[in-house]
PDB file of C-alpha atoms in Angstrom:
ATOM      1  CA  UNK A   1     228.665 184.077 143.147  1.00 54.00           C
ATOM      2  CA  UNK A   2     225.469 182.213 141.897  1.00 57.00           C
ATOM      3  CA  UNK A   3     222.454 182.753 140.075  1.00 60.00           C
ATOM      4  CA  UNK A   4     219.142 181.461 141.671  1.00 62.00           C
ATOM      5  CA  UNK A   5     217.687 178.956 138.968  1.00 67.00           C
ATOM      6  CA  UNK A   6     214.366 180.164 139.689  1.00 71.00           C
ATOM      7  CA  UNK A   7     214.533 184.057 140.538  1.00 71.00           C
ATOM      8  CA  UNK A   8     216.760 186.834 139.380  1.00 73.00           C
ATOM      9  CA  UNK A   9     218.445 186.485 142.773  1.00 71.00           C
ATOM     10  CA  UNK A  10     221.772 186.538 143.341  1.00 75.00           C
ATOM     11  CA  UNK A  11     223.639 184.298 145.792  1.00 76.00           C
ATOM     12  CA  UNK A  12     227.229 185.071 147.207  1.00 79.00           C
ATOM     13  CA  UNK A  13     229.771 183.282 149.359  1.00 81.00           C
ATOM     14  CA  UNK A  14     232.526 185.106 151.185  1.00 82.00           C
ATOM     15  CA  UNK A  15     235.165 183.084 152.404  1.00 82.00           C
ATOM     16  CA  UNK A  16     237.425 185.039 154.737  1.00 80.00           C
ATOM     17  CA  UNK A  17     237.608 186.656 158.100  1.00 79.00           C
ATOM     18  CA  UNK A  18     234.119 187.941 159.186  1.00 80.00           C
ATOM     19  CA  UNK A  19     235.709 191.543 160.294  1.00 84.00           C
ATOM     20  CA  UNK A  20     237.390 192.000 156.779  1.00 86.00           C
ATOM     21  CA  UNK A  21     234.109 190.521 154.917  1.00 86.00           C
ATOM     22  CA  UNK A  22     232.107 193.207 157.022  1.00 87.00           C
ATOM     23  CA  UNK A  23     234.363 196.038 156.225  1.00 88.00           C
ATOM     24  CA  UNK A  24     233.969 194.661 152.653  1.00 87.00           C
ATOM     25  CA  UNK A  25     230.431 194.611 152.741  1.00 89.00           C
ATOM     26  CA  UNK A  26     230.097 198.300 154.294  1.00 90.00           C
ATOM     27  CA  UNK A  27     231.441 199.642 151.109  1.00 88.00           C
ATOM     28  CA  UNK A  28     228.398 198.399 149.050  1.00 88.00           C
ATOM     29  CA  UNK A  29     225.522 197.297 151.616  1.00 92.00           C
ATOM     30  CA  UNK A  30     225.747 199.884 154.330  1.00 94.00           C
ATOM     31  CA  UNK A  31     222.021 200.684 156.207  1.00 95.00           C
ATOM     32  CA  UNK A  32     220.628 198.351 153.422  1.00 94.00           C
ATOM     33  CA  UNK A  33     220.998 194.858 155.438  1.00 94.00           C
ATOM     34  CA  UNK A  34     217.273 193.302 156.197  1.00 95.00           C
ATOM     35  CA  UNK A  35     219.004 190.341 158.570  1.00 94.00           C
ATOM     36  CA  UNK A  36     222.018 189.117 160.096  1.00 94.00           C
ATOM     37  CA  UNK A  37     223.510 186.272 161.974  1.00 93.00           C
ATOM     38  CA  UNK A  38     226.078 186.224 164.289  1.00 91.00           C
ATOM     39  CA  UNK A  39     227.580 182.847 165.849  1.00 88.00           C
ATOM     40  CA  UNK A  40     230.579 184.069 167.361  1.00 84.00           C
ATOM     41  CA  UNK A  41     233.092 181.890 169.578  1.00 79.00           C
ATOM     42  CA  UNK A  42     231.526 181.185 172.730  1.00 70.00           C
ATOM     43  CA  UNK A  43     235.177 181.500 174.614  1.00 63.00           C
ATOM     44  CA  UNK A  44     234.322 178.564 176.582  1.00 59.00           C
ATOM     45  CA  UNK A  45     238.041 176.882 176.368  1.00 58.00           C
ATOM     46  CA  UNK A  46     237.042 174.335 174.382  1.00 54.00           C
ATOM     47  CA  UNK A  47     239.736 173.582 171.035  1.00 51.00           C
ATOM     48  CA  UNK A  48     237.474 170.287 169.334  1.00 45.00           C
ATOM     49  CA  UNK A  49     235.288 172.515 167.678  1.00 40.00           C
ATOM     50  CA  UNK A  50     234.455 174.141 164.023  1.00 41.00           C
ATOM     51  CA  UNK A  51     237.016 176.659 164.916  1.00 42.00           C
ATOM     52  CA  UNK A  52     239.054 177.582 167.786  1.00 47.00           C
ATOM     53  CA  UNK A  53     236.443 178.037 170.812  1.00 47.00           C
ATOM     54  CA  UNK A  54     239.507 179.247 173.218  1.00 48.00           C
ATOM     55  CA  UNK A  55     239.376 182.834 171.891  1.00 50.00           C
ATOM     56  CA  UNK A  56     241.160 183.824 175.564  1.00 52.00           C
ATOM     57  CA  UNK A  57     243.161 181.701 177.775  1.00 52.00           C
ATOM     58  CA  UNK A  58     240.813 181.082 180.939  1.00 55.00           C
ATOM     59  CA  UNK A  59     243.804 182.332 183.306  1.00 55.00           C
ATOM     60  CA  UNK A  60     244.082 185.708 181.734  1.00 52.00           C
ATOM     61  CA  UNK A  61     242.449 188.513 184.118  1.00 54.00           C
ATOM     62  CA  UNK A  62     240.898 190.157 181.007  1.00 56.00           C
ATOM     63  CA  UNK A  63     239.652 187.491 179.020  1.00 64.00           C
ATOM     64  CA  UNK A  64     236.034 188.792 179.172  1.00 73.00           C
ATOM     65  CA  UNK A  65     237.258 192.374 178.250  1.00 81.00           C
ATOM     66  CA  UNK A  66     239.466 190.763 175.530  1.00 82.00           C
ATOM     67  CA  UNK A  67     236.403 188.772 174.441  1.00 81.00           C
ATOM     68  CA  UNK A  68     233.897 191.883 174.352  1.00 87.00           C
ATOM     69  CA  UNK A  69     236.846 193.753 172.363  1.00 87.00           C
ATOM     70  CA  UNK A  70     236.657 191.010 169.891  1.00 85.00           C
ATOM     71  CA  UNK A  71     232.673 191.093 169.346  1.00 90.00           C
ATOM     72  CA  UNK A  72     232.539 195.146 169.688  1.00 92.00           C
ATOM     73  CA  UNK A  73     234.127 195.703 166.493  1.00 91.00           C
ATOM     74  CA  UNK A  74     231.987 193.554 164.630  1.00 91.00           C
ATOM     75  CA  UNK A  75     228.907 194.215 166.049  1.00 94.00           C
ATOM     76  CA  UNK A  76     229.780 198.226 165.356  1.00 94.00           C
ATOM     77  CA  UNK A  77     230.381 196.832 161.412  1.00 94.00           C
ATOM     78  CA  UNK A  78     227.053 194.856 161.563  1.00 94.00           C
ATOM     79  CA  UNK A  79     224.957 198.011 163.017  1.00 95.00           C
ATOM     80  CA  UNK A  80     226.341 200.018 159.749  1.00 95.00           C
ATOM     81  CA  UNK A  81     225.011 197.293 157.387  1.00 95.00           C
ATOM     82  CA  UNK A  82     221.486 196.845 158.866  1.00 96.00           C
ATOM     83  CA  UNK A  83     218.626 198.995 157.849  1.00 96.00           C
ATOM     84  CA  UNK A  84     217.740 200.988 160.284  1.00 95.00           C
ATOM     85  CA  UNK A  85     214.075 201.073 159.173  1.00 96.00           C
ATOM     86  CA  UNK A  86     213.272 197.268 159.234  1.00 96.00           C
ATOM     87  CA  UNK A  87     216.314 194.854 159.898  1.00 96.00           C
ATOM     88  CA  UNK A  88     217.018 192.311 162.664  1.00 97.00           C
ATOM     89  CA  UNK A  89     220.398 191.183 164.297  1.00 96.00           C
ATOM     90  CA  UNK A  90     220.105 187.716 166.225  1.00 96.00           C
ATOM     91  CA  UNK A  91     223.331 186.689 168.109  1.00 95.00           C
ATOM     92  CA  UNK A  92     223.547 183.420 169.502  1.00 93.00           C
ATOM     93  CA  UNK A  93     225.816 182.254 173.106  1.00 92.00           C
ATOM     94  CA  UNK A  94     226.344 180.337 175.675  1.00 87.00           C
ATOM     95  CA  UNK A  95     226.275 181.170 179.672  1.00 85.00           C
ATOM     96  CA  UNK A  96     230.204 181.772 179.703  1.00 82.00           C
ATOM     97  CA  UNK A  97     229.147 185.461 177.898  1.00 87.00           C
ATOM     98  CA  UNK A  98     225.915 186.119 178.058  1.00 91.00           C
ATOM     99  CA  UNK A  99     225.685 188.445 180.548  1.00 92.00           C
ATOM    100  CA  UNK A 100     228.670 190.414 179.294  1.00 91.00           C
ATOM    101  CA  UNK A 101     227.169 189.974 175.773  1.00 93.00           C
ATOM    102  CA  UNK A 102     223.843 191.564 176.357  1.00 95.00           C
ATOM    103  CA  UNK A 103     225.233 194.867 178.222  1.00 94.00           C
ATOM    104  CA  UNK A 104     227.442 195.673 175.266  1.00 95.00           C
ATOM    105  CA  UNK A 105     224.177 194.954 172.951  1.00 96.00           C
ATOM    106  CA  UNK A 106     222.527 197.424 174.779  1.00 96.00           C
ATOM    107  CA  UNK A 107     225.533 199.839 175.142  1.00 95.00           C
ATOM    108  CA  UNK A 108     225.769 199.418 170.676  1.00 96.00           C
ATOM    109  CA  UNK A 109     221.827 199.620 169.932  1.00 97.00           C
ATOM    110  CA  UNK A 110     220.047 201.957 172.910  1.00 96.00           C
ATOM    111  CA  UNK A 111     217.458 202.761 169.728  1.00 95.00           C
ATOM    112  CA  UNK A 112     216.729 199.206 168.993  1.00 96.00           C
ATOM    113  CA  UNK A 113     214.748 196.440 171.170  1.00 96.00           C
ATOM    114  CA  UNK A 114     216.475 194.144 172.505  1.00 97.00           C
ATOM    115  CA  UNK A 115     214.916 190.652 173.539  1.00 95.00           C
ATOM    116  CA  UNK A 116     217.025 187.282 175.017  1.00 95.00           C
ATOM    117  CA  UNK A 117     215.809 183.918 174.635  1.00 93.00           C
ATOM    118  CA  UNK A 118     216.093 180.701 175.039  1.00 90.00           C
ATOM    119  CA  UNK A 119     216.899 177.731 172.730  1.00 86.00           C
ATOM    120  CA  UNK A 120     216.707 173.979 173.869  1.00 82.00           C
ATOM    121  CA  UNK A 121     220.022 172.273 172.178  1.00 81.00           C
ATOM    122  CA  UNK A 122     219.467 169.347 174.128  1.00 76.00           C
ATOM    123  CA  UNK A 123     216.247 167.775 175.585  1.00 72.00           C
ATOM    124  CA  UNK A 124     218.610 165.429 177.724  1.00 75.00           C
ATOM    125  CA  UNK A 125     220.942 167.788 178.962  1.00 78.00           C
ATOM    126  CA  UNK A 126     224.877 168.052 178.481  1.00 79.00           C
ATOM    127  CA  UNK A 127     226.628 166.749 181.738  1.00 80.00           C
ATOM    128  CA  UNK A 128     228.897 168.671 183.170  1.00 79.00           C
ATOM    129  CA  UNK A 129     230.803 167.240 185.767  1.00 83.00           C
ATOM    130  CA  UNK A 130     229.864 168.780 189.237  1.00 86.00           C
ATOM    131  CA  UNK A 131     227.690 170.980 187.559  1.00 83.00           C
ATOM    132  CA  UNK A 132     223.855 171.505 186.354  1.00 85.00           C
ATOM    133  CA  UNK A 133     223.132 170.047 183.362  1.00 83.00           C
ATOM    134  CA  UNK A 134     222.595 172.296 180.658  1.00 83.00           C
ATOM    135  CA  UNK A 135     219.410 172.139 178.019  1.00 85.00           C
ATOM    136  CA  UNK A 136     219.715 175.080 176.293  1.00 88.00           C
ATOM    137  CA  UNK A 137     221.777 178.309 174.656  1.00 90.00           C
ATOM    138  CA  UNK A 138     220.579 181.892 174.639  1.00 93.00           C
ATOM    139  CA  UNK A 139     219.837 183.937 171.598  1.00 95.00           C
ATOM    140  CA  UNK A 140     219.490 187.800 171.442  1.00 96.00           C
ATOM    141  CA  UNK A 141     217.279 189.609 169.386  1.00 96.00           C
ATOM    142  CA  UNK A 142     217.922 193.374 168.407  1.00 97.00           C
ATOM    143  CA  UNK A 143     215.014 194.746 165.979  1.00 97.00           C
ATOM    144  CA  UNK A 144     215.017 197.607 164.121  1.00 96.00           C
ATOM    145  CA  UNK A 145     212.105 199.970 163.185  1.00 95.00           C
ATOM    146  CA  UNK A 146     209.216 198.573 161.955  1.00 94.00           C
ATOM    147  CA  UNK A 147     210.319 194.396 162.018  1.00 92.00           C
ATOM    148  CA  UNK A 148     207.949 192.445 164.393  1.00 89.00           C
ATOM    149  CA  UNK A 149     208.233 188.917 165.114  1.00 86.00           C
ATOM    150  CA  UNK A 150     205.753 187.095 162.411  1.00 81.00           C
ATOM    151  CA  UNK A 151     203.627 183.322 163.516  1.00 74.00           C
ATOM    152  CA  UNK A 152     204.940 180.136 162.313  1.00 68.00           C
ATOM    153  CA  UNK A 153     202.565 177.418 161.435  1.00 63.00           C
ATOM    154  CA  UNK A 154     204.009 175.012 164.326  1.00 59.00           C
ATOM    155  CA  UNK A 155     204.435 175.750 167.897  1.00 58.00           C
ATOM    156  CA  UNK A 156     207.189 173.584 169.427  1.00 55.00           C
ATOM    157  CA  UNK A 157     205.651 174.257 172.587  1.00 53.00           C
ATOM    158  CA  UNK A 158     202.794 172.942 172.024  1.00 55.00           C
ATOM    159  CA  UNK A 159     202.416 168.990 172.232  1.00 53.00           C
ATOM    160  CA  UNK A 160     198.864 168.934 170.087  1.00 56.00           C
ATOM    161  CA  UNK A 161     201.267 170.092 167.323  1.00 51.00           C
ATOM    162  CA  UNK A 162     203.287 167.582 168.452  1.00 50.00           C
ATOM    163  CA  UNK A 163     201.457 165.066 168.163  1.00 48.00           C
ATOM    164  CA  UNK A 164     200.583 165.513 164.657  1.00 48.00           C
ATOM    165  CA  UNK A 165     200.217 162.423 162.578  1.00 54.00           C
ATOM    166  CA  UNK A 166     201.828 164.173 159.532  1.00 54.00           C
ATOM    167  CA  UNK A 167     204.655 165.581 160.895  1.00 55.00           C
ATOM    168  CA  UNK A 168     207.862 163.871 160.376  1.00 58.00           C
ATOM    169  CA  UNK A 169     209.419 161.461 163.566  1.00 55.00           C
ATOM    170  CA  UNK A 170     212.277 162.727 165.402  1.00 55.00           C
ATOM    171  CA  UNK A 171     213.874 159.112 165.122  1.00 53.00           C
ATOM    172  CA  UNK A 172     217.086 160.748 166.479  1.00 52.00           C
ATOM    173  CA  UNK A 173     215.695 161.828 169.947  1.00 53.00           C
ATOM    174  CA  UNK A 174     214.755 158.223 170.324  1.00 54.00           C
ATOM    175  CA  UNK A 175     218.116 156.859 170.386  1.00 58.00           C
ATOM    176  CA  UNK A 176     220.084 156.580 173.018  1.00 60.00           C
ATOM    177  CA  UNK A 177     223.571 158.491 172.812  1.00 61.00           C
ATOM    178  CA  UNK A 178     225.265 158.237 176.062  1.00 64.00           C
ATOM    179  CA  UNK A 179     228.647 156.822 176.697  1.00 69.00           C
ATOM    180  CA  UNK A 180     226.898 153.800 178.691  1.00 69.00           C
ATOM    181  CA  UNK A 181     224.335 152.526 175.985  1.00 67.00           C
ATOM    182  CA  UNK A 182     227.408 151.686 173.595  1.00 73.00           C
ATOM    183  CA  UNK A 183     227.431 148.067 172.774  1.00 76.00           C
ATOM    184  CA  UNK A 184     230.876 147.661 174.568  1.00 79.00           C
ATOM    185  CA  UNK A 185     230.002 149.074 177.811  1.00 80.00           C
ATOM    186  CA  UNK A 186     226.387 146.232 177.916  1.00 81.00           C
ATOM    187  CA  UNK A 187     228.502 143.472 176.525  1.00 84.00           C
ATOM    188  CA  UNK A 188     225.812 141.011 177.827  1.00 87.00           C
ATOM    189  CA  UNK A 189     223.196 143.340 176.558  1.00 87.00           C
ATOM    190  CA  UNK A 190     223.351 142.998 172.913  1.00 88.00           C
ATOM    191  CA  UNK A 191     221.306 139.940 171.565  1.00 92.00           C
ATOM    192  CA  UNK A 192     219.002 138.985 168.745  1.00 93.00           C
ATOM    193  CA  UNK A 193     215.197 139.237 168.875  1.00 94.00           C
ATOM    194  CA  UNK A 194     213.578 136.741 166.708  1.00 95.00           C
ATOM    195  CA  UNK A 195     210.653 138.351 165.151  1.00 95.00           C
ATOM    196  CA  UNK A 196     208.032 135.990 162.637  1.00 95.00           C
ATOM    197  CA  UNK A 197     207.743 137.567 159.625  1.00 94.00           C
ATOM    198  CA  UNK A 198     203.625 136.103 159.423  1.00 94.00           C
ATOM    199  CA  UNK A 199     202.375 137.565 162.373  1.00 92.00           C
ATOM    200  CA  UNK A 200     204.682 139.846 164.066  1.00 91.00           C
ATOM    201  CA  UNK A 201     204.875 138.228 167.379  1.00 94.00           C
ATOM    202  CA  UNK A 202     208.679 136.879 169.139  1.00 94.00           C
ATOM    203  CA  UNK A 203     209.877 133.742 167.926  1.00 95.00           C
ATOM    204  CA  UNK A 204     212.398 133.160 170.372  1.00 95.00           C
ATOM    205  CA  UNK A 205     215.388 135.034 171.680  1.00 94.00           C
ATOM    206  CA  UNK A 206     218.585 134.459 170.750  1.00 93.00           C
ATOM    207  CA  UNK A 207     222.452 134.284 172.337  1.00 93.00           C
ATOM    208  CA  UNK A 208     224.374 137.169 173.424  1.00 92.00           C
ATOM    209  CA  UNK A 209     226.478 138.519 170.418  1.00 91.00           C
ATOM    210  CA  UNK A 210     230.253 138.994 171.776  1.00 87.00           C
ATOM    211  CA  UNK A 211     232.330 141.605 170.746  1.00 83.00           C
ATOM    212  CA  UNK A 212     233.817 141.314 167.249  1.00 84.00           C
ATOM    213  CA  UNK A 213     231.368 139.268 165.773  1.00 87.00           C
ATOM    214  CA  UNK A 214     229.256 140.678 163.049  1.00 87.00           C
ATOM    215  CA  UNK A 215     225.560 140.465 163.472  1.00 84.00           C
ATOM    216  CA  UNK A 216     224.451 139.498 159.880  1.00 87.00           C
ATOM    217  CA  UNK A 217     226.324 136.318 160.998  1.00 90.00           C
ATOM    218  CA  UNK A 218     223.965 135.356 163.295  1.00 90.00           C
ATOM    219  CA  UNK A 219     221.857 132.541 161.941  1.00 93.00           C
ATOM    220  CA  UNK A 220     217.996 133.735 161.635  1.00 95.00           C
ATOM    221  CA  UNK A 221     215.098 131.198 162.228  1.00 95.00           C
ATOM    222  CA  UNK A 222     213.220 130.195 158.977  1.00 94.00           C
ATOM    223  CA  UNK A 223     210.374 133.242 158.561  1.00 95.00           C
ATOM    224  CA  UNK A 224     211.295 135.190 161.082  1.00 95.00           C
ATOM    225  CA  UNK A 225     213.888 138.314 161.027  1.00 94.00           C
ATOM    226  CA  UNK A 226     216.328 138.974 163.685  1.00 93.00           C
ATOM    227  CA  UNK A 227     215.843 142.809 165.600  1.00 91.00           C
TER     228      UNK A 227
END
């Protein structure tokens, strides 16, 4: 537990299972909750994540049910927290539940509105072998009395925002990330570009670098830097 160095507020981190820190919680913060955030395990099968994504082995007849048993008691905890005057509950997921997920929202909260949209988690797309690729996740909103959906000052979908010369570069959505624009997979690929330091134009080009040899080893034409 922390004090905010600027405010009065109070900060605290509960490290523990999130059906015991809810009960926990109810005790002191129940109908007095203005948000919360739910990221539960998408039960996809996967094990290489954050925690263990294979909540229910993918052979098991009732690993939806098992699934929706999981999230029903915690979303049951969450409804007792949240203020039923103004609060929100987002919960994010993946196709494998979604559909599953949003009938149980609407079976827990019939007085709330419920909304489902979409969020882009990868402009690319995530292969999936023999399948679509896949841009995006779904997220669920459930308000609560009088909480309305307030304007940001950018728009992602809108590319005049965008375009803004102030706004800060996505550098990382200009880089290439696939399996195939690794060095080692181009070995013939990877080669200096001599660049003069005076007036910005190409020098020359230089050999391919082989694998295992470092590139600040590569010597650079006088005044010019090597890209």
């Amino acid at each position: 537990m922390e004090n905010a160095s600027d405010s009065d507020l109070w900060h605290t981190l509960i490290e523990a299972d999130n059906y015991h820190a809810l009960q926990l919680l109810e005790y002191l913060y129940a109908g007095k909750v203005d948000c919360i955030y739910i990221d539960p395990p998408y039960n996809t099968g996967a094990k290489d994540w954050k925690y263990n994504n294979d909540y229910v082995d993918s052979s098991d007849a009732y690993r939806h049910s098992k699934w929706l048993s999981f999230m029903e008691k915690r979303l049951k905890l969450a409804k007792k927290l949240l203020n039923p005057e103004d609060s929100v509950l987002i919960v994010t997921i993946d196709e494998k539940e979604y559909l599953h997920l949003g009938c149980l929202l609407e079976e827990l909260f019939p007085e709330a509105r419920i909304q489902m949209i979409t969020s882009v988690i990868s402009a690319k797309g995530i292969v999936r072998t023999g399948q679509f690729s896949r841009v995006e996740e779904y997220i669920y909103i459930i308000e609560h009395g009088s909480s309305t959906i307030q304007t940001g000052l950018y728009n992602m979908l809108d590319n005049e925002i965008k375009k803004e010369s102030e706004r800060e570069i996505e550098w990382l959505g200009f880089r290439r990330r696939a399996p195939q624009a690794k060095r080692e997979s181009r070995p013939n690929q990877f080669y200096p570009i001599f660049v003069n330091n005076t007036d910005g134009t190409i020098h020359s080009i230089g050999d391919v670098v082989k694998a295992g040899i470092d590139r600040n080893s590569i010597p650079v034409p006088k005044g010019c830097t090597a890209l």
